[in-house]
mmCIF file with all atom_site columns, C-alpha atoms in Angstrom:
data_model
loop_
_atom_site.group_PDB
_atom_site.id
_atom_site.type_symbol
_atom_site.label_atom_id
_atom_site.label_alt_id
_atom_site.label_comp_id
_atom_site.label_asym_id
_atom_site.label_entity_id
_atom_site.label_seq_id
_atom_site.pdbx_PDB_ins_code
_atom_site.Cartn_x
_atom_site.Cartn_y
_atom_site.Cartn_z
_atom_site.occupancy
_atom_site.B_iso_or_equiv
_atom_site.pdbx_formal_charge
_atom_site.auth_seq_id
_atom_site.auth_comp_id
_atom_site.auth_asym_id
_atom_site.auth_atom_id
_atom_site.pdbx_PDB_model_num
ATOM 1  C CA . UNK A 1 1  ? 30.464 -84.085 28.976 1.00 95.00 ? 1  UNK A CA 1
ATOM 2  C CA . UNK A 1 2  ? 30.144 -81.752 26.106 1.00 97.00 ? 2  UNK A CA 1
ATOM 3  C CA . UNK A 1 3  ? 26.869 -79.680 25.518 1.00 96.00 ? 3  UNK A CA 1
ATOM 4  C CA . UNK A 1 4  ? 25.206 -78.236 22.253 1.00 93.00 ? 4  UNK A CA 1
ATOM 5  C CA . UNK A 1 5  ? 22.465 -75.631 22.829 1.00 92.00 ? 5  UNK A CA 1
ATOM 6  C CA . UNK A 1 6  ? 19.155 -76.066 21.560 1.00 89.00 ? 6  UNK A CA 1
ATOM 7  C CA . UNK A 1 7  ? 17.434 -72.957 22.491 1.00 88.00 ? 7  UNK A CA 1
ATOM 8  C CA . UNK A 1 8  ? 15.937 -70.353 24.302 1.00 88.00 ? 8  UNK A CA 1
ATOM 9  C CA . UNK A 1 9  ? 13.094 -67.989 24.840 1.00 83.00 ? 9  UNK A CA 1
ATOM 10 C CA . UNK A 1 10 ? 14.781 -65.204 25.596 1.00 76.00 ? 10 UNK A CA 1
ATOM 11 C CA . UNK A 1 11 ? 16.102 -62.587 23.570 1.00 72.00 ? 11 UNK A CA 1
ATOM 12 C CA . UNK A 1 12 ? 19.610 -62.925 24.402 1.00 67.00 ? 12 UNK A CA 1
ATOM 13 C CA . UNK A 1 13 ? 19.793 -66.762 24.115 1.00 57.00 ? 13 UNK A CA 1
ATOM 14 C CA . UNK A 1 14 ? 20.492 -66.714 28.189 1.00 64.00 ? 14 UNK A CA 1
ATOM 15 C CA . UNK A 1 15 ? 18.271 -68.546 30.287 1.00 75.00 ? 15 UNK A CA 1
ATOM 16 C CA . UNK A 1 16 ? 16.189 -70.084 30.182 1.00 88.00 ? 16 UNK A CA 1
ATOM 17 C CA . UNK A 1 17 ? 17.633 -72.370 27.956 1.00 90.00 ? 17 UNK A CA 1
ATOM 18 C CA . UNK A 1 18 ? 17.983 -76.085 26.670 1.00 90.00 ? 18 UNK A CA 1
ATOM 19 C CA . UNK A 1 19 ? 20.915 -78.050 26.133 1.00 92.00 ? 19 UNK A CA 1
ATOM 20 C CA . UNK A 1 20 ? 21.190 -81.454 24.194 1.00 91.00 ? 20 UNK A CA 1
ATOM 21 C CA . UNK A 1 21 ? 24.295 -83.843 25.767 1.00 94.00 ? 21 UNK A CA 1
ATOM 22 C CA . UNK A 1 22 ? 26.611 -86.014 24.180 1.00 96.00 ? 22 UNK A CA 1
ATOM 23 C CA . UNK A 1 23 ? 25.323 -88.823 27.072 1.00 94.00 ? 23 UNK A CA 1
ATOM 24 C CA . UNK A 1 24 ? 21.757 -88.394 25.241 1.00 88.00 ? 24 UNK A CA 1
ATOM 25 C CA . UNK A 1 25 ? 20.272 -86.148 27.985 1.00 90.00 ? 25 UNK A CA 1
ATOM 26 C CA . UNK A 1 26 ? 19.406 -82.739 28.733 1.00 89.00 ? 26 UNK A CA 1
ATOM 27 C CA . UNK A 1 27 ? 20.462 -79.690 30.691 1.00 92.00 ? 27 UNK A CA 1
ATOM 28 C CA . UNK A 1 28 ? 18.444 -77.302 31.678 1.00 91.00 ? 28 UNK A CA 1
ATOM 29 C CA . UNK A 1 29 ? 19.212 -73.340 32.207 1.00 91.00 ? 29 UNK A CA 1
ATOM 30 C CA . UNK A 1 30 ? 16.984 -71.696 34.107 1.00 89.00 ? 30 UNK A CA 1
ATOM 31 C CA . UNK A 1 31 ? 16.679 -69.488 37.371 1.00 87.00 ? 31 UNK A CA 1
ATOM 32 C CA . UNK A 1 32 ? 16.482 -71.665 40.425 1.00 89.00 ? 32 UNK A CA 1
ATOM 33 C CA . UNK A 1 33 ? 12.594 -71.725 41.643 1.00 91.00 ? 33 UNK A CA 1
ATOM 34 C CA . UNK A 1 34 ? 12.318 -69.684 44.955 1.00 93.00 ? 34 UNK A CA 1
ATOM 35 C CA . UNK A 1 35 ? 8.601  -70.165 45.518 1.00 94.00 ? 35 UNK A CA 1
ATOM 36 C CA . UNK A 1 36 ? 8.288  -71.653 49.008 1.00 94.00 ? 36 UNK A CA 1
ATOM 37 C CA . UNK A 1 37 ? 5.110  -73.351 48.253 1.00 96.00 ? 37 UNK A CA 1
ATOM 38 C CA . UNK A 1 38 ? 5.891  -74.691 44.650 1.00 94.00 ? 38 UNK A CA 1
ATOM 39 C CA . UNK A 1 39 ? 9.409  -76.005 45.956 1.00 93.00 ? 39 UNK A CA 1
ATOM 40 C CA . UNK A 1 40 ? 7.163  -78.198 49.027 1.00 94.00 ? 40 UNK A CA 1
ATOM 41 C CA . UNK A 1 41 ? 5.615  -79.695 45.883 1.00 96.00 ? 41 UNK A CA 1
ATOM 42 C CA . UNK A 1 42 ? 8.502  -81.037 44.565 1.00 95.00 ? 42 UNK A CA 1
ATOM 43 C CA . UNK A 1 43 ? 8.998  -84.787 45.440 1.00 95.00 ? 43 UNK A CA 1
ATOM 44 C CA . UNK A 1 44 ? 12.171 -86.843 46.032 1.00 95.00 ? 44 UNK A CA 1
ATOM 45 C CA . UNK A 1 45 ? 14.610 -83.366 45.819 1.00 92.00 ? 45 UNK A CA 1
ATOM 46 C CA . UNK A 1 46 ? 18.353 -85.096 46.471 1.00 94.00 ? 46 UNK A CA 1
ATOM 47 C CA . UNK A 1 47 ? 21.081 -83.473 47.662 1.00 95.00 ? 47 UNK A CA 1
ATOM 48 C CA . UNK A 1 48 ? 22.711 -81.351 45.180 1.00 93.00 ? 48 UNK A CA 1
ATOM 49 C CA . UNK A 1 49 ? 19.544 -81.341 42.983 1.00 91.00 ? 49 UNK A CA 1
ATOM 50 C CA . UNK A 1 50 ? 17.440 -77.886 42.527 1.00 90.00 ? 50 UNK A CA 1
ATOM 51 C CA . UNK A 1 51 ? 14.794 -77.276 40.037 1.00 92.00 ? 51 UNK A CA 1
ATOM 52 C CA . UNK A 1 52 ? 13.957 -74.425 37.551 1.00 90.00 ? 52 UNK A CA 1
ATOM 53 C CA . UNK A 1 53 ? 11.244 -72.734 35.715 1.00 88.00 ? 53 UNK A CA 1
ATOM 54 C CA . UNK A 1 54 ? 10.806 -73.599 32.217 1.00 87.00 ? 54 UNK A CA 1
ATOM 55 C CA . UNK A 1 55 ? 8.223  -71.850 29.980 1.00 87.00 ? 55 UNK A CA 1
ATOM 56 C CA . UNK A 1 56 ? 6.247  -74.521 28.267 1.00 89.00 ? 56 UNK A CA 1
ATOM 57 C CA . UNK A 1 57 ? 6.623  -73.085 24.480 1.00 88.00 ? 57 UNK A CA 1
ATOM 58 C CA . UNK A 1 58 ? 10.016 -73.335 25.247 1.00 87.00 ? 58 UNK A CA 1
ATOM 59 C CA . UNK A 1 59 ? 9.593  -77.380 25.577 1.00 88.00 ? 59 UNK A CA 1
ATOM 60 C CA . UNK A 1 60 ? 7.041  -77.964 22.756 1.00 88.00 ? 60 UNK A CA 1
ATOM 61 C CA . UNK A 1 61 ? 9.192  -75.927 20.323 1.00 87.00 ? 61 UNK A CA 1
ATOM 62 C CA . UNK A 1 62 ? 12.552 -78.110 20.858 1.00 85.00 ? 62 UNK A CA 1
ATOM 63 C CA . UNK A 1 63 ? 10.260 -81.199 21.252 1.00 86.00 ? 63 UNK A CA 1
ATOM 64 C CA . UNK A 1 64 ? 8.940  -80.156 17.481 1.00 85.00 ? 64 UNK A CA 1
ATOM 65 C CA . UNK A 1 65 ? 12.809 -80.084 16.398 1.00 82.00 ? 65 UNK A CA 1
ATOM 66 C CA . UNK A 1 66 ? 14.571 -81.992 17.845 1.00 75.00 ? 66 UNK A CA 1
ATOM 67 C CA . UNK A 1 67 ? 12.831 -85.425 19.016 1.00 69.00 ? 67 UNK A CA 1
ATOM 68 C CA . UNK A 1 68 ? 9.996  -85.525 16.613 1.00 60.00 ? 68 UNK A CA 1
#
């Protein structure tokens, strides 16, 4: 699988971040989420899945490039 980076909010263009696939999906940079009573939210976690915190401008401005 190859990647191609979309963007990032941070200064650095580090995490988080958004990458486009060549399978037609995305990746998703991000520090893992640590918050005991956000991660008992989550439904359905499978093993060797973990979820990360994504700041929503971060979304809504690849959304406006890239898939709109």
């Amino acid at each position: 699988m190859r990647l191609r980076f979309l963007g990032s909010t941070s200064e650095a263009g580090a995490c988080p971040s958004l990458y486009e696939t060549d399978r037609g999906t995305i990746v998703v940079q991000g520090l893992h989420l640590t918050d005991a009573e956000a991660l008992s939210d989550l439904r359905h976690v499978l093993d060797g899945e973990s979820a990360v915190e994504v700041p929503r401008e971060l979304l809504v401005d690849i959304a406006r490039r890239v898939v709109l």
